[in-house]
mmCIF file of C-alpha atoms and ligand atoms in Angstrom:
data_model
loop_
_atom_site.group_PDB
_atom_site.id
_atom_site.type_symbol
_atom_site.label_atom_id
_atom_site.label_comp_id
_atom_site.label_asym_id
_atom_site.label_seq_id
_atom_site.Cartn_x
_atom_site.Cartn_y
_atom_site.Cartn_z
ATOM 1 C CA MET A 1 2.876 33.552 22.753
ATOM 2 C CA GLU A 2 0.091 35.717 21.158
ATOM 3 C CA SER A 3 -2.968 35.040 19.994
ATOM 4 C CA ILE A 4 -4.755 35.358 16.481
ATOM 5 C CA GLU A 5 -7.478 37.604 17.707
ATOM 6 C CA SER A 6 -5.748 39.408 19.897
ATOM 7 C CA LEU A 7 -2.960 39.885 16.611
ATOM 8 C CA GLY A 8 -5.762 41.078 14.917
ATOM 9 C CA GLU A 9 -6.702 40.796 10.941
ATOM 10 C CA PHE A 10 -4.192 43.195 9.628
ATOM 11 C CA GLY A 11 -1.904 42.489 12.563
ATOM 12 C CA LEU A 12 -1.825 39.118 11.561
ATOM 13 C CA ILE A 13 -1.318 40.710 7.726
ATOM 14 C CA LYS A 14 2.099 42.970 9.434
ATOM 15 C CA ARG A 15 3.360 39.886 10.665
ATOM 16 C CA ILE A 16 3.682 37.924 7.609
ATOM 17 C CA ALA A 17 4.310 41.014 4.888
ATOM 18 C CA LYS A 18 7.543 41.123 8.095
ATOM 19 C CA THR A 19 9.290 38.373 6.779
ATOM 20 C CA ILE A 20 9.062 38.788 2.719
ATOM 21 C CA THR A 21 11.692 40.372 1.560
ATOM 22 C CA ILE A 22 11.415 40.719 -2.567
ATOM 23 C CA LYS A 23 13.329 39.341 -5.210
ATOM 24 C CA GLN A 24 12.125 39.595 -7.828
ATOM 25 C CA PRO A 25 12.733 41.987 -10.608
ATOM 26 C CA THR A 26 9.386 41.335 -12.511
ATOM 27 C CA THR A 27 7.735 42.298 -8.926
ATOM 28 C CA LYS A 28 7.483 47.009 -8.130
ATOM 29 C CA LYS A 29 4.923 46.372 -5.914
ATOM 30 C CA GLY A 30 4.995 43.590 -2.969
ATOM 31 C CA ILE A 31 2.314 43.892 0.389
ATOM 32 C CA GLY A 32 1.472 46.699 1.677
ATOM 33 C CA ASP A 33 -1.257 48.737 -1.468
ATOM 34 C CA ASP A 34 -4.377 46.934 -2.279
ATOM 35 C CA CYS A 35 -3.162 45.188 -5.326
ATOM 36 C CA ALA A 36 0.555 43.884 -6.016
ATOM 37 C CA VAL A 37 2.507 45.599 -8.959
ATOM 38 C CA ILE A 38 4.184 43.008 -12.110
ATOM 39 C CA ASP A 39 6.410 44.445 -14.549
ATOM 40 C CA THR A 40 5.238 43.444 -17.768
ATOM 41 C CA THR A 41 8.337 42.821 -20.468
ATOM 42 C CA ALA A 42 8.726 42.797 -23.985
ATOM 43 C CA ASP A 43 8.015 39.921 -25.865
ATOM 44 C CA ASN A 44 7.342 37.850 -22.658
ATOM 45 C CA LEU A 45 3.446 36.389 -21.684
ATOM 46 C CA LYS A 46 2.732 36.068 -18.158
ATOM 47 C CA VAL A 47 1.133 32.657 -17.330
ATOM 48 C CA VAL A 48 -1.801 32.522 -14.609
ATOM 49 C CA THR A 49 -2.506 29.420 -12.335
ATOM 50 C CA THR A 50 -5.171 28.655 -8.759
ATOM 51 C CA ASP A 51 -4.838 26.362 -6.486
ATOM 52 C CA LEU A 52 -6.984 26.365 -3.677
ATOM 53 C CA LEU A 53 -6.811 23.796 -0.427
ATOM 54 C CA LEU A 54 -9.545 22.915 1.176
ATOM 55 C CA GLU A 55 -8.975 21.343 4.768
ATOM 56 C CA GLY A 56 -10.210 17.063 5.721
ATOM 57 C CA ILE A 57 -10.345 16.776 0.959
ATOM 58 C CA HIS A 58 -7.244 17.433 0.124
ATOM 59 C CA PHE A 59 -5.334 17.911 4.066
ATOM 60 C CA ASP A 60 -5.590 16.378 6.608
ATOM 61 C CA LEU A 61 -3.146 17.595 9.298
ATOM 62 C CA THR A 62 -2.929 14.438 11.721
ATOM 63 C CA TYR A 63 0.224 13.608 9.305
ATOM 64 C CA CYS A 64 1.003 16.708 7.432
ATOM 65 C CA PRO A 65 2.389 18.617 9.533
ATOM 66 C CA LEU A 66 1.002 23.075 8.237
ATOM 67 C CA LYS A 67 4.741 24.326 7.266
ATOM 68 C CA HIS A 68 5.381 20.981 4.790
ATOM 69 C CA LEU A 69 1.631 22.049 3.975
ATOM 70 C CA GLY A 70 2.883 25.261 3.832
ATOM 71 C CA TYR A 71 5.962 24.489 1.357
ATOM 72 C CA LYS A 72 3.545 21.612 -0.720
ATOM 73 C CA ALA A 73 0.958 24.381 -0.708
ATOM 74 C CA VAL A 74 2.804 26.194 -2.746
ATOM 75 C CA ALA A 75 5.187 23.808 -4.364
ATOM 76 C CA VAL A 76 2.617 22.380 -6.659
ATOM 77 C CA ASN A 77 1.344 26.048 -8.556
ATOM 78 C CA LEU A 78 4.867 26.944 -8.814
ATOM 79 C CA SER A 79 4.224 23.005 -10.857
ATOM 80 C CA ASP A 80 2.259 23.901 -12.485
ATOM 81 C CA VAL A 81 3.620 27.133 -14.240
ATOM 82 C CA CYS A 82 7.165 24.972 -14.958
ATOM 83 C CA ALA A 83 3.888 22.505 -16.759
ATOM 84 C CA MET A 84 3.790 25.091 -18.948
ATOM 85 C CA ASN A 85 7.629 25.476 -19.275
ATOM 86 C CA ALA A 86 7.487 28.585 -17.921
ATOM 87 C CA ARG A 87 9.120 30.311 -14.806
ATOM 88 C CA PRO A 88 7.038 31.067 -11.841
ATOM 89 C CA GLN A 89 8.006 34.825 -10.289
ATOM 90 C CA GLN A 90 4.991 35.568 -8.222
ATOM 91 C CA ILE A 91 2.140 34.710 -5.990
ATOM 92 C CA THR A 92 -0.928 35.553 -3.359
ATOM 93 C CA VAL A 93 -1.721 33.119 -0.643
ATOM 94 C CA SER A 94 -4.803 33.849 1.130
ATOM 95 C CA ILE A 95 -5.737 31.821 3.556
ATOM 96 C CA GLY A 96 -9.166 30.924 5.995
ATOM 97 C CA VAL A 97 -7.713 29.546 9.330
ATOM 98 C CA SER A 98 -10.906 29.156 12.627
ATOM 99 C CA GLY A 99 -10.573 29.277 15.545
ATOM 100 C CA LYS A 100 -9.082 25.996 16.850
ATOM 101 C CA PHE A 101 -5.439 27.488 15.289
ATOM 102 C CA THR A 102 -2.892 29.260 17.047
ATOM 103 C CA LEU A 103 -0.284 31.564 15.835
ATOM 104 C CA LYS A 104 2.443 29.022 15.433
ATOM 105 C CA ALA A 105 0.909 27.207 13.376
ATOM 106 C CA ILE A 106 0.179 30.568 11.088
ATOM 107 C CA ASP A 107 3.537 31.021 11.862
ATOM 108 C CA ASP A 108 5.118 26.810 11.036
ATOM 109 C CA LEU A 109 2.606 27.588 7.552
ATOM 110 C CA TYR A 110 4.260 30.559 6.228
ATOM 111 C CA ASP A 111 8.059 29.245 7.502
ATOM 112 C CA GLY A 112 6.749 26.190 5.486
ATOM 113 C CA ILE A 113 5.514 29.144 2.093
ATOM 114 C CA ARG A 114 9.143 31.006 2.734
ATOM 115 C CA ALA A 115 10.844 28.108 2.848
ATOM 116 C CA ALA A 116 8.914 27.537 -1.196
ATOM 117 C CA CYS A 117 9.695 30.677 -1.773
ATOM 118 C CA ASP A 118 13.447 31.451 -1.486
ATOM 119 C CA ARG A 119 14.359 28.125 -2.421
ATOM 120 C CA TYR A 120 12.115 28.646 -5.992
ATOM 121 C CA GLY A 121 13.634 32.446 -5.674
ATOM 122 C CA VAL A 122 9.522 33.023 -5.708
ATOM 123 C CA ASP A 123 7.589 36.683 -4.593
ATOM 124 C CA LEU A 124 4.992 36.699 -2.102
ATOM 125 C CA VAL A 125 3.398 39.944 -3.059
ATOM 126 C CA GLY A 126 0.325 39.559 -2.180
ATOM 127 C CA GLY A 127 -3.086 37.789 -0.600
ATOM 128 C CA ASP A 128 -6.146 37.505 2.062
ATOM 129 C CA THR A 129 -6.271 36.663 5.860
ATOM 130 C CA THR A 130 -10.059 36.041 7.230
ATOM 131 C CA SER A 131 -11.749 33.943 9.280
ATOM 132 C CA SER A 132 -13.287 30.560 9.142
ATOM 133 C CA LEU A 133 -16.003 27.807 10.390
ATOM 134 C CA THR A 134 -13.728 25.084 10.493
ATOM 135 C CA GLY A 135 -11.248 24.037 9.459
ATOM 136 C CA LEU A 136 -7.848 25.823 7.082
ATOM 137 C CA THR A 137 -8.604 27.207 3.931
ATOM 138 C CA ILE A 138 -5.754 28.061 1.527
ATOM 139 C CA SER A 139 -5.621 28.931 -1.719
ATOM 140 C CA ILE A 140 -2.370 29.867 -3.871
ATOM 141 C CA THR A 141 -2.180 32.411 -7.046
ATOM 142 C CA ALA A 142 1.211 31.590 -8.384
ATOM 143 C CA ILE A 143 2.054 34.986 -12.044
ATOM 144 C CA GLY A 144 4.988 32.995 -14.282
ATOM 145 C CA GLU A 145 6.461 33.611 -17.759
ATOM 146 C CA GLN A 146 8.021 32.796 -21.142
ATOM 147 C CA ARG A 147 9.141 34.128 -24.051
ATOM 148 C CA THR A 148 6.127 34.492 -26.570
ATOM 149 C CA GLY A 149 6.741 30.822 -28.432
ATOM 150 C CA LYS A 150 8.279 28.499 -25.815
ATOM 151 C CA LEU A 151 4.817 28.486 -24.114
ATOM 152 C CA SER A 152 4.406 24.117 -23.907
ATOM 153 C CA TYR A 153 -0.323 23.454 -24.680
ATOM 154 C CA ARG A 154 -1.347 20.262 -23.762
ATOM 155 C CA ASP A 155 -2.206 20.045 -26.736
ATOM 156 C CA GLY A 156 0.324 20.212 -29.409
ATOM 157 C CA ALA A 157 1.487 16.067 -29.351
ATOM 158 C CA HIS A 158 2.292 15.106 -32.792
ATOM 159 C CA GLU A 159 2.311 11.640 -34.200
ATOM 160 C CA ASN A 160 5.651 10.414 -33.481
ATOM 161 C CA ASP A 161 6.670 12.584 -30.568
ATOM 162 C CA ILE A 162 9.200 10.724 -27.986
ATOM 163 C CA ILE A 163 6.471 10.751 -24.418
ATOM 164 C CA CYS A 164 9.104 12.046 -21.370
ATOM 165 C CA VAL A 165 9.164 12.177 -17.915
ATOM 166 C CA SER A 166 11.383 14.348 -16.142
ATOM 167 C CA GLY A 167 11.715 11.544 -13.119
ATOM 168 C CA ASN A 168 10.192 7.824 -11.271
ATOM 169 C CA LEU A 169 6.096 7.634 -10.567
ATOM 170 C CA GLY A 170 3.971 6.206 -8.550
ATOM 171 C CA ALA A 171 6.264 7.294 -4.470
ATOM 172 C CA ALA A 172 3.712 9.908 -3.291
ATOM 173 C CA TYR A 173 1.035 7.705 -3.733
ATOM 174 C CA MET A 174 3.045 5.189 -1.779
ATOM 175 C CA GLY A 175 3.741 7.734 0.641
ATOM 176 C CA LEU A 176 0.075 8.524 1.233
ATOM 177 C CA GLN A 177 -0.335 4.847 1.820
ATOM 178 C CA LEU A 178 2.438 4.424 4.240
ATOM 179 C CA LEU A 179 0.982 7.649 6.282
ATOM 180 C CA GLU A 180 -2.941 5.970 6.385
ATOM 181 C CA ARG A 181 -1.664 3.059 7.780
ATOM 182 C CA GLU A 182 0.347 4.550 10.205
ATOM 183 C CA LYS A 183 -2.225 6.459 11.052
ATOM 184 C CA LYS A 184 -4.443 3.754 11.307
ATOM 185 C CA VAL A 185 -2.211 2.385 13.487
ATOM 186 C CA LEU A 186 -1.934 4.618 15.830
ATOM 187 C CA HIS A 187 -5.629 6.231 16.159
ATOM 188 C CA GLY A 188 -6.027 1.814 16.817
ATOM 189 C CA ASP A 189 -2.384 1.751 19.734
ATOM 190 C CA LYS A 190 -1.356 5.228 20.887
ATOM 191 C CA THR A 191 0.970 3.167 22.098
ATOM 192 C CA SER A 192 3.074 2.203 19.161
ATOM 193 C CA GLN A 193 5.109 4.382 16.961
ATOM 194 C CA PRO A 194 4.889 4.963 13.239
ATOM 195 C CA GLU A 195 7.079 2.407 11.177
ATOM 196 C CA LEU A 196 8.602 4.852 8.515
ATOM 197 C CA LYS A 197 11.985 3.723 8.494
ATOM 198 C CA GLY A 198 13.633 2.834 5.015
ATOM 199 C CA TYR A 199 10.989 4.526 3.886
ATOM 200 C CA GLU A 200 11.689 8.124 4.023
ATOM 201 C CA TYR A 201 12.569 8.718 -0.277
ATOM 202 C CA ILE A 202 8.492 7.612 -0.712
ATOM 203 C CA LEU A 203 7.430 9.574 2.723
ATOM 204 C CA GLU A 204 9.167 12.878 0.527
ATOM 205 C CA ARG A 205 7.734 12.756 -3.007
ATOM 206 C CA GLN A 206 4.556 12.786 -0.638
ATOM 207 C CA LEU A 207 4.528 15.614 2.025
ATOM 208 C CA LYS A 208 7.632 17.469 -0.277
ATOM 209 C CA PRO A 209 7.528 17.512 -2.948
ATOM 210 C CA GLU A 210 9.374 20.059 -5.702
ATOM 211 C CA PRO A 211 8.859 21.724 -8.841
ATOM 212 C CA ARG A 212 10.417 20.825 -11.319
ATOM 213 C CA THR A 213 12.188 23.744 -12.520
ATOM 214 C CA ASP A 214 15.637 22.452 -13.606
ATOM 215 C CA VAL A 215 14.164 20.715 -15.985
ATOM 216 C CA VAL A 216 12.228 24.174 -17.317
ATOM 217 C CA ASP A 217 16.248 25.414 -17.450
ATOM 218 C CA PHE A 218 17.769 22.137 -18.820
ATOM 219 C CA LEU A 219 14.633 22.839 -22.080
ATOM 220 C CA GLU A 220 16.284 26.504 -22.437
ATOM 221 C CA LYS A 221 19.548 25.467 -22.310
ATOM 222 C CA ILE A 222 19.655 22.860 -24.759
ATOM 223 C CA GLY A 223 17.535 24.814 -27.099
ATOM 224 C CA VAL A 224 13.660 22.373 -26.784
ATOM 225 C CA VAL A 225 10.052 22.279 -26.638
ATOM 226 C CA PRO A 226 8.047 19.884 -26.190
ATOM 227 C CA THR A 227 5.680 19.773 -27.761
ATOM 228 C CA SER A 228 3.131 19.945 -25.091
ATOM 229 C CA MET A 229 3.429 18.730 -21.503
ATOM 230 C CA MET A 230 1.475 18.591 -18.080
ATOM 231 C CA ASP A 231 3.050 17.727 -14.641
ATOM 232 C CA VAL A 232 1.382 14.403 -13.278
ATOM 233 C CA SER A 233 -0.408 15.425 -9.995
ATOM 234 C CA ASP A 234 -3.433 13.070 -11.385
ATOM 235 C CA GLY A 235 -1.309 10.273 -12.482
ATOM 236 C CA LEU A 236 -0.031 9.350 -15.339
ATOM 237 C CA SER A 237 -2.373 7.285 -16.847
ATOM 238 C CA SER A 238 -4.508 9.921 -16.742
ATOM 239 C CA GLU A 239 -1.939 13.173 -17.849
ATOM 240 C CA LEU A 240 -2.031 10.955 -20.723
ATOM 241 C CA MET A 241 -5.451 11.104 -21.544
ATOM 242 C CA HIS A 242 -5.864 15.054 -21.213
ATOM 243 C CA ILE A 243 -3.001 15.674 -24.237
ATOM 244 C CA CYS A 244 -4.258 12.873 -26.250
ATOM 245 C CA THR A 245 -7.622 13.971 -26.071
ATOM 246 C CA GLN A 246 -7.024 17.763 -25.883
ATOM 247 C CA SER A 247 -3.842 16.836 -29.096
ATOM 248 C CA ASP A 248 -6.826 14.259 -30.539
ATOM 249 C CA LYS A 249 -3.448 11.861 -30.979
ATOM 250 C CA GLY A 250 -3.268 8.188 -29.661
ATOM 251 C CA CYS A 251 -0.172 6.700 -27.902
ATOM 252 C CA ARG A 252 2.042 3.669 -26.713
ATOM 253 C CA ILE A 253 3.956 3.826 -23.440
ATOM 254 C CA TYR A 254 6.440 0.390 -22.656
ATOM 255 C CA GLU A 255 5.823 -1.133 -18.839
ATOM 256 C CA ASP A 256 9.145 -1.512 -19.183
ATOM 257 C CA LYS A 257 10.214 2.151 -19.579
ATOM 258 C CA ILE A 258 8.226 3.355 -16.621
ATOM 259 C CA PRO A 259 10.450 5.076 -13.729
ATOM 260 C CA ILE A 260 9.500 3.262 -10.557
ATOM 261 C CA HIS A 261 11.988 3.737 -7.441
ATOM 262 C CA GLU A 262 12.685 0.964 -5.365
ATOM 263 C CA GLN A 263 11.287 2.132 -2.007
ATOM 264 C CA THR A 264 8.147 2.311 -3.936
ATOM 265 C CA ARG A 265 8.093 -0.575 -5.120
ATOM 266 C CA LYS A 266 8.597 -2.522 -1.162
ATOM 267 C CA MET A 267 5.746 -0.688 -0.364
ATOM 268 C CA CYS A 268 3.816 -2.087 -2.590
ATOM 269 C CA GLU A 269 4.835 -5.132 -2.964
ATOM 270 C CA GLU A 270 3.545 -4.438 1.297
ATOM 271 C CA LEU A 271 1.170 -3.281 0.681
ATOM 272 C CA SER A 272 -0.227 -6.800 -2.543
ATOM 273 C CA ILE A 273 -0.013 -3.584 -4.889
ATOM 274 C CA ASN A 274 1.129 -3.322 -8.921
ATOM 275 C CA PRO A 275 3.205 -1.528 -9.294
ATOM 276 C CA ILE A 276 2.667 -0.427 -12.919
ATOM 277 C CA VAL A 277 -0.591 0.519 -10.997
ATOM 278 C CA ALA A 278 0.685 2.736 -8.292
ATOM 279 C CA ALA A 279 3.075 4.083 -11.475
ATOM 280 C CA LEU A 280 -0.199 4.747 -13.631
ATOM 281 C CA ASN A 281 -2.833 5.975 -10.827
ATOM 282 C CA GLY A 282 -1.311 7.381 -8.045
ATOM 283 C CA GLY A 283 -0.598 10.975 -8.793
ATOM 284 C CA GLU A 284 1.162 13.896 -6.749
ATOM 285 C CA ASP A 285 4.104 13.067 -8.374
ATOM 286 C CA TYR A 286 4.389 16.670 -9.582
ATOM 287 C CA GLU A 287 6.940 15.092 -12.972
ATOM 288 C CA LEU A 288 7.052 16.679 -16.223
ATOM 289 C CA LEU A 289 4.736 14.536 -18.668
ATOM 290 C CA PHE A 290 5.825 16.262 -21.915
ATOM 291 C CA THR A 291 6.502 15.127 -26.024
ATOM 292 C CA ILE A 292 9.054 16.115 -27.815
ATOM 293 C CA LYS A 293 9.766 15.423 -31.572
ATOM 294 C CA GLN A 294 12.291 12.746 -32.671
ATOM 295 C CA GLU A 295 14.763 15.004 -33.610
ATOM 296 C CA ASP A 296 14.825 16.732 -30.346
ATOM 297 C CA TYR A 297 16.231 13.485 -28.402
ATOM 298 C CA GLN A 298 19.471 13.375 -29.106
ATOM 299 C CA LYS A 299 20.084 16.840 -27.679
ATOM 300 C CA PHE A 300 19.490 14.950 -24.103
ATOM 301 C CA GLN A 301 21.586 12.932 -24.713
ATOM 302 C CA SER A 302 24.423 14.930 -25.936
ATOM 303 C CA THR A 303 24.013 18.171 -23.116
ATOM 304 C CA PRO A 304 24.702 16.270 -18.791
ATOM 305 C CA GLY A 305 21.574 17.652 -16.961
ATOM 306 C CA PRO A 306 17.756 15.991 -14.791
ATOM 307 C CA GLU A 307 17.484 11.965 -16.354
ATOM 308 C CA ILE A 308 15.011 12.398 -18.119
ATOM 309 C CA TYR A 309 13.217 8.915 -19.331
ATOM 310 C CA ALA A 310 11.414 8.581 -22.681
ATOM 311 C CA ILE A 311 8.604 5.767 -22.546
ATOM 312 C CA GLY A 312 6.675 5.747 -25.153
ATOM 313 C CA TYR A 313 5.112 7.224 -29.120
ATOM 314 C CA VAL A 314 2.451 9.111 -29.982
ATOM 315 C CA CYS A 315 0.120 8.216 -32.312
ATOM 316 C CA ASP A 316 -2.898 8.286 -34.712
ATOM 317 C CA LYS A 317 -5.537 8.387 -32.560
ATOM 318 C CA ASP A 318 -7.852 5.388 -34.685
ATOM 319 C CA LYS A 319 -4.543 3.536 -32.657
ATOM 320 C CA GLY A 320 -6.170 4.154 -29.364
ATOM 321 C CA ARG A 321 -4.146 5.272 -25.910
ATOM 322 C CA ARG A 322 -2.448 1.704 -24.519
ATOM 323 C CA LEU A 323 0.216 0.169 -22.410
ATOM 324 C CA ILE A 324 2.733 -2.485 -23.420
ATOM 325 C CA THR A 325 3.452 -4.927 -20.605
ATOM 326 C CA THR A 326 6.437 -5.633 -20.029
ATOM 327 C CA GLY A 327 5.180 -9.360 -21.424
ATOM 328 C CA GLY A 328 4.328 -7.255 -24.690
ATOM 329 C CA ASP A 329 0.099 -7.943 -24.189
ATOM 330 C CA GLU A 330 -1.858 -4.743 -24.807
ATOM 331 C CA ALA A 331 -3.676 -2.933 -22.289
ATOM 332 C CA GLU A 332 -6.097 0.528 -23.020
ATOM 333 C CA LEU A 333 -5.135 3.041 -20.276
ATOM 334 C CA GLN A 334 -7.639 4.597 -18.190
ATOM 335 C CA ALA A 335 -7.730 7.658 -16.024
ATOM 336 C CA GLN A 336 -8.448 6.487 -13.019
ATOM 337 C CA GLY A 337 -7.176 8.914 -11.121
ATOM 338 C CA TRP A 338 -6.732 7.729 -7.189
ATOM 339 C CA ARG A 339 -10.608 6.818 -7.553
ATOM 340 C CA PHE A 340 -9.359 3.140 -8.758
ATOM 341 C CA PHE A 341 -7.067 1.816 -5.896
ATOM 342 C CA SER A 342 -9.297 3.384 -2.009
ATOM 343 C CA SER A 343 -12.765 6.104 -2.213
ATOM 344 C CA ASN A 344 -11.829 7.370 1.265
ATOM 345 C CA THR A 345 -8.031 8.919 -0.039
ATOM 346 C CA SER A 346 -7.835 12.147 -0.768
ATOM 347 C CA ASP A 347 -8.888 13.677 -4.564
ATOM 348 C CA LYS A 348 -8.469 16.599 -6.144
HETATM 349 P P1 LIG B 1 -8.263 44.667 1.156
HETATM 350 O O1 LIG B 1 -9.153 45.169 2.665
HETATM 351 O O2 LIG B 1 -8.256 45.383 -0.398
HETATM 352 O O3 LIG B 1 -8.357 43.735 1.180
HETATM 353 P P2 LIG B 1 -5.964 43.294 2.828
HETATM 354 O O4 LIG B 1 -6.231 44.633 4.120
HETATM 355 O O5 LIG B 1 -7.182 42.091 3.114
HETATM 356 O O6 LIG B 1 -6.467 44.583 1.762
HETATM 357 O O7 LIG B 1 -4.974 42.991 2.843
HETATM 358 C C1 LIG B 1 -3.291 43.890 2.811
HETATM 359 C C2 LIG B 1 -2.338 43.744 2.247
HETATM 360 O O8 LIG B 1 -1.828 42.617 2.616
HETATM 361 C C3 LIG B 1 -2.611 43.633 1.089
HETATM 362 O O9 LIG B 1 -1.373 44.189 0.048
HETATM 363 C C4 LIG B 1 -2.473 42.347 0.405
HETATM 364 O O10 LIG B 1 -2.417 41.371 -0.614
HETATM 365 C C5 LIG B 1 -2.251 41.429 1.826
HETATM 366 N N1 LIG B 1 -2.481 40.273 2.377
HETATM 367 C C6 LIG B 1 -3.820 40.488 3.281
HETATM 368 N N2 LIG B 1 -3.657 39.047 3.599
HETATM 369 C C7 LIG B 1 -2.503 38.499 3.320
HETATM 370 C C8 LIG B 1 -1.924 36.587 3.623
HETATM 371 N N3 LIG B 1 -2.601 35.804 4.480
HETATM 372 N N4 LIG B 1 -0.406 36.738 2.775
HETATM 373 C C9 LIG B 1 -0.285 38.296 1.888
HETATM 374 N N5 LIG B 1 -0.097 38.900 2.510
HETATM 375 C C10 LIG B 1 -1.748 39.200 2.824
HETATM 376 MG MG1 LIG B 2 -8.718 41.287 1.893
#
């Protein structure tokens, strides 16, 4: 196989461009000119979001295969678009690559990027390519759209709104704990095989998160616009703090209503971690956390669709932000993010 060096920057871009087909009607020009060209539609608003991922800080190639990394890098950006209640349509991908990478590695990365684009009907319309001194850098920008008046911001939660989440929490974090444990085992003993059996679900949640475009579609179908919304990237506790702070409100959530997968519980037991702590502070689940008016709640129950869990309600700011435990005690919520657990895991 050719090397990146012999192919050169333009050869590499050509190689990437060759594999891309345009799907979105709003994409008027993709890769190949100085700019991509995107149509604007009357009455619609565009949303734009960017993420920067650095090797050794945000990802570790020892246990995150490049194809998964490509997929995940796109997925988390699309998740931000969903968190505005918008639909993703285009992305740009910029990469900085060091000499240690082979052409095969870049192909793998773009296989993952393309798989995510195909799955979510998003066009890769441009980017930038440069060499780096060490490691891999990936920056992705996603562009999406929603009709005026249908976007959900972080600051719109009202007193008595119901707090909802679109799926179980803590699984991605426990998947990461499992991978880190196995990495340590591997470093100590080259002959041992990772013991990942029975934990496929939490591994998938860590390695292959999915943006909840289906939830955005469902909200449209039942005619509900969340009063506020975020995606769970840093952990439920931290995201709730953002919504409460920006909306100038307090909240109550119930321990026994927070959805936690059985594999998450099992891994927690093995590593002596309280599952509720993993759910509150774990992060990277990329579920949607949102608030809705009380009268909208019955619309979720009367139409079949993705499972939505009501976990609490919004209250006056003076009442604080609290977790009501299964035993009936109240605990103050704190935005601890990852840091609650250890200082050497990836952070964002
Ligand atoms: P410029 O010199 O204007 O930055 P480039 O030669 O870098 O142009 O890029 C040429 C075209 O290829 C542009 O449309 C750009 O968006 C696209 N492109 C460059 N790098 C990538 C990449 N890594 N992935 C996707 N598209 C890319
Ligand atoms: Mg360029």
